[in-house]
Tab-separated table of C-alpha atoms in Angstrom:
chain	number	residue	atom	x	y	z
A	1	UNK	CA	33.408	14.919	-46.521
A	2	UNK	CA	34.958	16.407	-50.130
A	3	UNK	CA	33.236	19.256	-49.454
A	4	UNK	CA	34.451	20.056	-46.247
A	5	UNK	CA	38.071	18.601	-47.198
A	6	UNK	CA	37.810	21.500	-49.962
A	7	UNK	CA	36.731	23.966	-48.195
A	8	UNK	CA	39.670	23.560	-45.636
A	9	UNK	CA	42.086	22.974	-48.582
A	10	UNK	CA	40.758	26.579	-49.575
A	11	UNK	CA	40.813	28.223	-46.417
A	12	UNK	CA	44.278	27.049	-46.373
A	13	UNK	CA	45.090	28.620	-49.464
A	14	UNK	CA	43.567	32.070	-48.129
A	15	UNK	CA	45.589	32.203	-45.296
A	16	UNK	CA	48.769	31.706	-47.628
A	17	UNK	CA	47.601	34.308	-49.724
A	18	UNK	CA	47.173	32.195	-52.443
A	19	UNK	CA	44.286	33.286	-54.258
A	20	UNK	CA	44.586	31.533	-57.409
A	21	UNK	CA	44.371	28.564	-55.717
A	22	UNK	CA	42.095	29.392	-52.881
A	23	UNK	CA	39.177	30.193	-55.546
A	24	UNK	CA	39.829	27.116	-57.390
A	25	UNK	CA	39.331	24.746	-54.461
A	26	UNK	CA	36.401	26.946	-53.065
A	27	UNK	CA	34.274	26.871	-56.425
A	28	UNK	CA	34.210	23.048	-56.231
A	29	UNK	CA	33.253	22.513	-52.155
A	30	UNK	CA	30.746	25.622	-52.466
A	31	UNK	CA	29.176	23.092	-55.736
A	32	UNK	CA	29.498	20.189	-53.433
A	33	UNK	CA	28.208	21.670	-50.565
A	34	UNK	CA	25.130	22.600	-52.491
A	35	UNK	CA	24.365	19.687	-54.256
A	36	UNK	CA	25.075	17.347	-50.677
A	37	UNK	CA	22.906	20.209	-48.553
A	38	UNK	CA	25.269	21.813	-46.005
A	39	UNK	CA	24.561	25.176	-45.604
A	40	UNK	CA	26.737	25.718	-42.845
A	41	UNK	CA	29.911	24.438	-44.565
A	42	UNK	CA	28.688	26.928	-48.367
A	43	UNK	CA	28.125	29.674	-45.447
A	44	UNK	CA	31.662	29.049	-44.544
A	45	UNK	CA	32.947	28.376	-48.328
A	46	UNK	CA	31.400	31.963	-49.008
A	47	UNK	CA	33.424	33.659	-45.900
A	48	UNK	CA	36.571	32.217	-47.694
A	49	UNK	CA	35.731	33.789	-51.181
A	50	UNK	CA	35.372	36.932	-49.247
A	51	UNK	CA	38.782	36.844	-47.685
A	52	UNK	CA	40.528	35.670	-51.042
A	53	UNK	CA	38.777	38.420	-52.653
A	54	UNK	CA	39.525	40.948	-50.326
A	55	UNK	CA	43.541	40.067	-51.150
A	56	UNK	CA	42.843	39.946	-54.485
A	57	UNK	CA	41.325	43.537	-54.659
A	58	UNK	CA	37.854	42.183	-56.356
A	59	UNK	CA	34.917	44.021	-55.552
A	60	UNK	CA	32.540	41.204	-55.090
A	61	UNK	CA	34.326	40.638	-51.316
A	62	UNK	CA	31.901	42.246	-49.374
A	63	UNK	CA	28.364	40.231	-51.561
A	64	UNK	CA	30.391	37.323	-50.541
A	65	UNK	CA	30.940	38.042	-46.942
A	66	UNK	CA	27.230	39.562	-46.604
A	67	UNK	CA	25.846	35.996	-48.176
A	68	UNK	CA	28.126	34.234	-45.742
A	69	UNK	CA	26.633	36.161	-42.655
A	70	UNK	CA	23.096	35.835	-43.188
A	71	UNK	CA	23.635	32.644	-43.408
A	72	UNK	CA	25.570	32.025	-40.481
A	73	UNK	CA	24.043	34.602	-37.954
A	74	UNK	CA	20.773	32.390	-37.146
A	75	UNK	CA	23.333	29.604	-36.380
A	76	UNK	CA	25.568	31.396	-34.593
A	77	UNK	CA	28.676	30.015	-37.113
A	78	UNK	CA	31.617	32.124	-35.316
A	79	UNK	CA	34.101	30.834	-37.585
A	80	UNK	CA	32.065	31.978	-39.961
A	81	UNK	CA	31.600	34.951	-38.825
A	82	UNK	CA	35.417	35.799	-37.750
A	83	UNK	CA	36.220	35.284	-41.652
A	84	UNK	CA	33.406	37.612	-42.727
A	85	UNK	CA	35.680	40.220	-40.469
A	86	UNK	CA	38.563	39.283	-41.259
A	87	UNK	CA	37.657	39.427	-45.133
A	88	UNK	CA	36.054	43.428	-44.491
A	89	UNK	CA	39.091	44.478	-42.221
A	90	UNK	CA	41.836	43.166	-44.668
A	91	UNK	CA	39.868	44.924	-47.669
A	92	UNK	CA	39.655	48.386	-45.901
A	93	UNK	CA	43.009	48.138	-44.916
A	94	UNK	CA	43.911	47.799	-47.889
A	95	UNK	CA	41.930	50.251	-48.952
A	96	UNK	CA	43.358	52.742	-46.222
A	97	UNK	CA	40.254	52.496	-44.454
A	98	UNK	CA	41.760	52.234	-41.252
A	99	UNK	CA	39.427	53.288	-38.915
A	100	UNK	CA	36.989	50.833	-40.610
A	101	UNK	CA	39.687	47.624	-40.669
A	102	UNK	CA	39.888	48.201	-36.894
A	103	UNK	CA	36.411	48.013	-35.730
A	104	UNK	CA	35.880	44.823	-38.388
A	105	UNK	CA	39.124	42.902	-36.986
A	106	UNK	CA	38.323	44.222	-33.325
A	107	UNK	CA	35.431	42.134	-33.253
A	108	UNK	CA	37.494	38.862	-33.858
A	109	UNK	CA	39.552	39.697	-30.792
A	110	UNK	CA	36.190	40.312	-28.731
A	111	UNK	CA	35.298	37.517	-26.137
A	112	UNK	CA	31.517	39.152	-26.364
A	113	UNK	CA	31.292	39.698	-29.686
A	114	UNK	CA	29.664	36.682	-31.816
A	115	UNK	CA	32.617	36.964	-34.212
A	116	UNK	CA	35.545	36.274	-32.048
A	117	UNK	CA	37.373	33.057	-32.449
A	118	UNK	CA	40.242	32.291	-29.905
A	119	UNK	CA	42.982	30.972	-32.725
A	120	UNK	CA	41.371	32.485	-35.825
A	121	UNK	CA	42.044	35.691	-34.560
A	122	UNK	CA	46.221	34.654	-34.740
A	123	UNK	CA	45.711	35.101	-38.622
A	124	UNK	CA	44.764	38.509	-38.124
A	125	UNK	CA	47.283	39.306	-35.192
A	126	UNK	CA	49.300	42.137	-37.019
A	127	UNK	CA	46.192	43.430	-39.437
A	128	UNK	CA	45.139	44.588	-36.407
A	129	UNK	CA	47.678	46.107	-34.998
A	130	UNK	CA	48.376	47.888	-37.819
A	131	UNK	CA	44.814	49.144	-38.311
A	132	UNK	CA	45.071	50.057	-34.878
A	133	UNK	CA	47.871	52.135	-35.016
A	134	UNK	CA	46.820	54.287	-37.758
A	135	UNK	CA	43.534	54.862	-36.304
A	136	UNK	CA	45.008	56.014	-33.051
A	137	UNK	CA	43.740	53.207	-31.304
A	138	UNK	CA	47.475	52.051	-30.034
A	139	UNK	CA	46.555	51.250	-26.641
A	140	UNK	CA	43.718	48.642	-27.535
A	141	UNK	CA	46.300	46.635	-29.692
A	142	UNK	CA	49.050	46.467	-27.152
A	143	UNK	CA	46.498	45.220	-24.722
A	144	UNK	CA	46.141	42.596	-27.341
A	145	UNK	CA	49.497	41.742	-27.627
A	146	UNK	CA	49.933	41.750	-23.724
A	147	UNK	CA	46.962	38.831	-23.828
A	148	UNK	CA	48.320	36.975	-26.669
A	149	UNK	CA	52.031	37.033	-25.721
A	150	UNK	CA	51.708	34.253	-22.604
A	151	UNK	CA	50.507	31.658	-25.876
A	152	UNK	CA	53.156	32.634	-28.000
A	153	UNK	CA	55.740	31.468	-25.411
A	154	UNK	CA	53.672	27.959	-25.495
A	155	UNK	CA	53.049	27.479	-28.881
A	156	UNK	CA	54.450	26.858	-32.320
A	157	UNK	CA	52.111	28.153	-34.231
A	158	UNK	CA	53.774	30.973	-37.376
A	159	UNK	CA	50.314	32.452	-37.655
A	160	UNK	CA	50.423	33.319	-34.064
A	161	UNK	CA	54.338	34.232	-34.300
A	162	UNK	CA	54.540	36.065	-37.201
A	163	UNK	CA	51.666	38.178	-35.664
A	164	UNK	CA	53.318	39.165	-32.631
A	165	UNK	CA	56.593	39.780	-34.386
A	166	UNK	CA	55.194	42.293	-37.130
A	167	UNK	CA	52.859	43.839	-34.182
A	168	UNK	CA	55.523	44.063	-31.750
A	169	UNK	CA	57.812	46.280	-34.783
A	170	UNK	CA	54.515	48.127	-35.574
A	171	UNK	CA	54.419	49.518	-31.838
A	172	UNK	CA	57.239	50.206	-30.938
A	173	UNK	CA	59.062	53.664	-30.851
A	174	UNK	CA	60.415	54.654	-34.512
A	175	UNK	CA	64.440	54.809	-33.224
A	176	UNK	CA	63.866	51.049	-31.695
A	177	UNK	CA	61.593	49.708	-34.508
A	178	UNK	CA	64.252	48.561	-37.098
A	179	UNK	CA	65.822	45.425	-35.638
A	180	UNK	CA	62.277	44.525	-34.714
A	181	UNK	CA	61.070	44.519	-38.024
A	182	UNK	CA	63.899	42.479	-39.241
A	183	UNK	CA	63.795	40.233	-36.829
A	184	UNK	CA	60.070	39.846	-37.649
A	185	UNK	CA	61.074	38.823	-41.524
A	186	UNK	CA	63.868	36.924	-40.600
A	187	UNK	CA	61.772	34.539	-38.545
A	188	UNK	CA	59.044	33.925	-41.395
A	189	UNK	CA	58.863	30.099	-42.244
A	190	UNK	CA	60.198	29.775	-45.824
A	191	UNK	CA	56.724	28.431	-46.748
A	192	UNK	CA	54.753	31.334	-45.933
A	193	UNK	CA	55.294	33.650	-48.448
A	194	UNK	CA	52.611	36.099	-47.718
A	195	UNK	CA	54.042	36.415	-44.551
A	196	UNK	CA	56.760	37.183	-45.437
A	197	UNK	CA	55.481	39.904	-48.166
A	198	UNK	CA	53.584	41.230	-45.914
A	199	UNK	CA	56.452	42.015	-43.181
A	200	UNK	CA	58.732	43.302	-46.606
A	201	UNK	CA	56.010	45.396	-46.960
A	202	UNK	CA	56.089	46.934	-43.445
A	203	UNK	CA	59.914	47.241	-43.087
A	204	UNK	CA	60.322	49.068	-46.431
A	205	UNK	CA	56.854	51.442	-45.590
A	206	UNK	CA	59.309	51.720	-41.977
A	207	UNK	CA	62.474	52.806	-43.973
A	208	UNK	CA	60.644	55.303	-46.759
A	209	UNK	CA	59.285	57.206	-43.894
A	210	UNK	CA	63.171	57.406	-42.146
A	211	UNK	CA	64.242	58.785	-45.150
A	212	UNK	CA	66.000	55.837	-46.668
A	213	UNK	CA	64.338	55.561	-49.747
A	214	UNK	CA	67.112	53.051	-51.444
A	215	UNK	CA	66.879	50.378	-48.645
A	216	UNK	CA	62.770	51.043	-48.797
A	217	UNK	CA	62.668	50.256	-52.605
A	218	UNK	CA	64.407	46.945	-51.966
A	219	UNK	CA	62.474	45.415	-50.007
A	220	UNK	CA	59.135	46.663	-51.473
A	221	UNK	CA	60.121	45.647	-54.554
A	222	UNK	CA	60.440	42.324	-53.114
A	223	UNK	CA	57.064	42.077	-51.439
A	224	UNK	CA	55.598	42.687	-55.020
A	225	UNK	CA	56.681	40.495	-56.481
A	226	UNK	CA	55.461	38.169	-53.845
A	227	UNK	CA	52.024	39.810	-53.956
A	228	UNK	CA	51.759	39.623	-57.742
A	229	UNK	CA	52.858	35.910	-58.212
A	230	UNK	CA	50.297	35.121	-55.491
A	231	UNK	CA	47.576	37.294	-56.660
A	232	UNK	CA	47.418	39.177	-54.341
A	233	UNK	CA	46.339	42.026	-56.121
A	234	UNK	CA	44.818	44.529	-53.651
A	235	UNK	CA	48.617	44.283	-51.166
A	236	UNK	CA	50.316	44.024	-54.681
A	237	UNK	CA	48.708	48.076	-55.290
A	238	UNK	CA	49.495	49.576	-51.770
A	239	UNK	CA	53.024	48.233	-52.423
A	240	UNK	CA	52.905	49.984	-55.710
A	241	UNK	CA	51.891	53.278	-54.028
A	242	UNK	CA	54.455	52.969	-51.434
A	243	UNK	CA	57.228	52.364	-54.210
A	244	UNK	CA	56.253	55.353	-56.279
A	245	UNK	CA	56.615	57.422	-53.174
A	246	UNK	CA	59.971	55.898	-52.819
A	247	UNK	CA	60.883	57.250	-56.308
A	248	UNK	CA	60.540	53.947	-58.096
A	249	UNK	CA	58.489	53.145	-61.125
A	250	UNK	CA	56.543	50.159	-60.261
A	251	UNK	CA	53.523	49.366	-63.733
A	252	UNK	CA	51.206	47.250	-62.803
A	253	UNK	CA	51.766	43.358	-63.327
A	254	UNK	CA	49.627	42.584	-67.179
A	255	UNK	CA	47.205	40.020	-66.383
A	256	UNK	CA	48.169	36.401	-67.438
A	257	UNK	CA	46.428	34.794	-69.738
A	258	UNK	CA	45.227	32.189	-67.142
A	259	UNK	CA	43.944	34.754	-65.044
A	260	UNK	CA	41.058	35.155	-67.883
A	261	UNK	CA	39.782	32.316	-67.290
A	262	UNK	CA	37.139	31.556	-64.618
A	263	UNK	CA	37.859	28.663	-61.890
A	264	UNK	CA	36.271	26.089	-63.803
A	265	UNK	CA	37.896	26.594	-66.894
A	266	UNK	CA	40.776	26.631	-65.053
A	267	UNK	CA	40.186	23.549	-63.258
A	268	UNK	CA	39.487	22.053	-66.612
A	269	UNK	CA	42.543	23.269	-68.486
A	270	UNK	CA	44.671	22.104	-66.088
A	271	UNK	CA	43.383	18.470	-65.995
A	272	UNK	CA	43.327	18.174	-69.545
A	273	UNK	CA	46.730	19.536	-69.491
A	274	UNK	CA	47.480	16.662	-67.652
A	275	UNK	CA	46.981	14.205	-70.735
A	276	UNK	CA	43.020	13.296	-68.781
A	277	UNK	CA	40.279	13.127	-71.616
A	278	UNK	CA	36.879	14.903	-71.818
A	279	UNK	CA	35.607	11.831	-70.213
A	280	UNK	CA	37.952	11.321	-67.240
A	281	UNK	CA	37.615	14.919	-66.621
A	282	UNK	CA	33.501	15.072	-66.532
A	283	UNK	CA	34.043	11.967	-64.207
A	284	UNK	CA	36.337	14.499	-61.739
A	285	UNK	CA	34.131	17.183	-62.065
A	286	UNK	CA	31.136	16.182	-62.226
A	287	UNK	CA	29.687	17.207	-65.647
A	288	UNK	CA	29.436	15.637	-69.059
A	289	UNK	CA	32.006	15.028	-71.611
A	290	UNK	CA	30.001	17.648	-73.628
A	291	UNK	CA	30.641	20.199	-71.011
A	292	UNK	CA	34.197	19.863	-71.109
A	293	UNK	CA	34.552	20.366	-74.427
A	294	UNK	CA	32.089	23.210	-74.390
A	295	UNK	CA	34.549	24.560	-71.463
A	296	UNK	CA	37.800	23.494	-73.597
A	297	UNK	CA	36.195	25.888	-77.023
A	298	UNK	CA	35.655	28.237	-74.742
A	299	UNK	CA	38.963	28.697	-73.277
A	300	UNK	CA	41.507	28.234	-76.298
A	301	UNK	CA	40.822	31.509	-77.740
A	302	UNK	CA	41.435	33.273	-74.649
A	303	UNK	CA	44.477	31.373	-74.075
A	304	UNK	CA	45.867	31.680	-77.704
A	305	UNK	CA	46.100	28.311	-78.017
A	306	UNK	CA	44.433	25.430	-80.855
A	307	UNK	CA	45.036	22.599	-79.208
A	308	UNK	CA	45.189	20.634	-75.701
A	309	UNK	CA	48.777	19.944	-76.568
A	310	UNK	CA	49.404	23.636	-75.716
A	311	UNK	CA	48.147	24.013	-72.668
A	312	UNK	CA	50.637	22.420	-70.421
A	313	UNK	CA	53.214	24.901	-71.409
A	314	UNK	CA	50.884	28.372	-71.216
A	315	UNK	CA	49.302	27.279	-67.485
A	316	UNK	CA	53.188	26.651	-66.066
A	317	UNK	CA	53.018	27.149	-62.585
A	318	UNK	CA	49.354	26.937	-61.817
A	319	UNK	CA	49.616	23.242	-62.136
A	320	UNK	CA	49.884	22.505	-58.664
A	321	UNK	CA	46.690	22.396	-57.653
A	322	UNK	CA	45.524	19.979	-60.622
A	323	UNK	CA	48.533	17.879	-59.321
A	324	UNK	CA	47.585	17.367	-55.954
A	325	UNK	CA	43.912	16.907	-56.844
A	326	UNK	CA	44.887	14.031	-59.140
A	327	UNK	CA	47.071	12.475	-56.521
């Protein structure tokens, strides 16, 4: 049951866009799921490191998603399988692969197709239509939208909503489009950040291409921000483009120290961070009080820090996870 309770918790984080997060929680139920022989729920674990590494720009995306799917074809895991296309659709989007993204997240929204998922596919609502749209395949995603929009009226789900919103200002005609997109990022839940990013991110790509590159650099430069404190790294770029064709300077974000570290050393850092000893944390993870210090050694340098003392102050906001874990 920890497994699968992690495994939700991290494809809960990857639909927030949190990828920090979203690997931490994954690396321990993909351990768990191994060690307690659930290949279905590590097939599913591995869909979810796809999708957060699709967001986060990292190669190693599609070896995920490919493990994922041989692993859940003979099964016929369509949850599974609607991540693995989820994961490749968001990544060539982001990529400007749009012709690719569409036929990926097409298959989601495809009663015959062994990937489609009836409320998966509300987490990829506006992905679509996007990719749709600048692949000149319009007509399929207002079909789409036309299905979709009778559940909308019926439910109160913001995946679902914030979908139709963003697709509905992605349609429509450029001289109508405006209030729709700001209605669409007025209406985000203050808890969904990515969401939120996301439709910043349309509205200002909407306002560079009507010539208004001042309001376009404000809200870009918002969704960036978003993007970069989430980790988002691969949205965080294509908002970077977008700026510097608005005429704003926009480096990319220096890595933080934390984000040197791998998931278990985070995991670790944290929990000792905490005030837990070598011993309490081996019991939480698993491992030996040996191991933990080997993992403590091996993080301090790359942290520039000398002692556990430190750490509290250098990891800052990626304590929340820990947190919750412990509680």
């Amino acid at each position: 049951m920890l497994a699968r309770a992690l495994c939700v918790q991290a494809g809960s984080a990857a639909r927030l866009g949190d990828v920090r997060a979203g690997f931490l929680a994954a690396e321990e139920a993909a351990s768990l799921a191994r060690e307690t022989g659930q290949p279905l729920v590590h097939a599913m674990v591995n869909a979810i490191r796809a999708q957060l590494a699709a967001v986060g720009g990292d190669p190693a995306s599609e070896a995920w998603a490919a493990e994922a799917e041989r692993a859940a074809l003979p099964s016929g895991g369509r949850p599974v399988l609607a991540i693995v296309q989820m994961a490749r659709g968001q990544a060539a989007l982001c990529q400007g692969r749009y012709g690719d993204a569409y036929g990926h997240l097409h298959r989601v929204f495809d009663p015959a197709d062994s990937a489609f998922h009836p409320w998966l596919r509300f987490y990829a609502v506006a992905e679509l239509v996007e990719a749709a749209v600048r692949s000149e395949s319009a007509e399929t995603a207002r079909d789409v939208l036309q299905e979709l929009t009778p559940l909308g009226e019926t439910t109160s789900s913001p995946a679902l909503l914030c979908g139709l919103r963003l697709g509905r200002a992605l349609l429509s005609p450029q001289d109508a489009a405006e209030p729709l997109y700001r209605a669409a990022l007025d209406a985000v839940p203050a808890d969904w950040p990515f969401e939120r990013a996301r439709a910043c991110l349309a509205l200002g790509e909407w306002l560079r291409r009507r010539r208004r590159p001042a309001e376009s650099r404000a809200s870009l430069q918002a969704a960036c921000v978003i993007f970069d404190a989430l980790g988002a790294s691969a949205w965080a770029e294509r908002t970077r483009q977008e700026l510097r064709a608005a005429g704003a300077s926009s480096p990319r974000q220096s890595p933080a120290a934390v984000d040197h570290l791998t998931s278990t050393e985070l995991h670790v850092a944290q929990l000792a961070a905490q005030g837990l000893t070598n011993r309490e944390i081996g019991e939480r993870l698993y491992v030996s009080p040996r191991t933990v210090s080997t993992h403590l050694q091996r993080m301090f340098p790359k942290l520039g820090v000398t002692s556990r003392g430190e750490l509290a102050a250098v990891l800052g906001g990626t304590m929340t996870y820990a947190e919750g874990a412990a509680s």
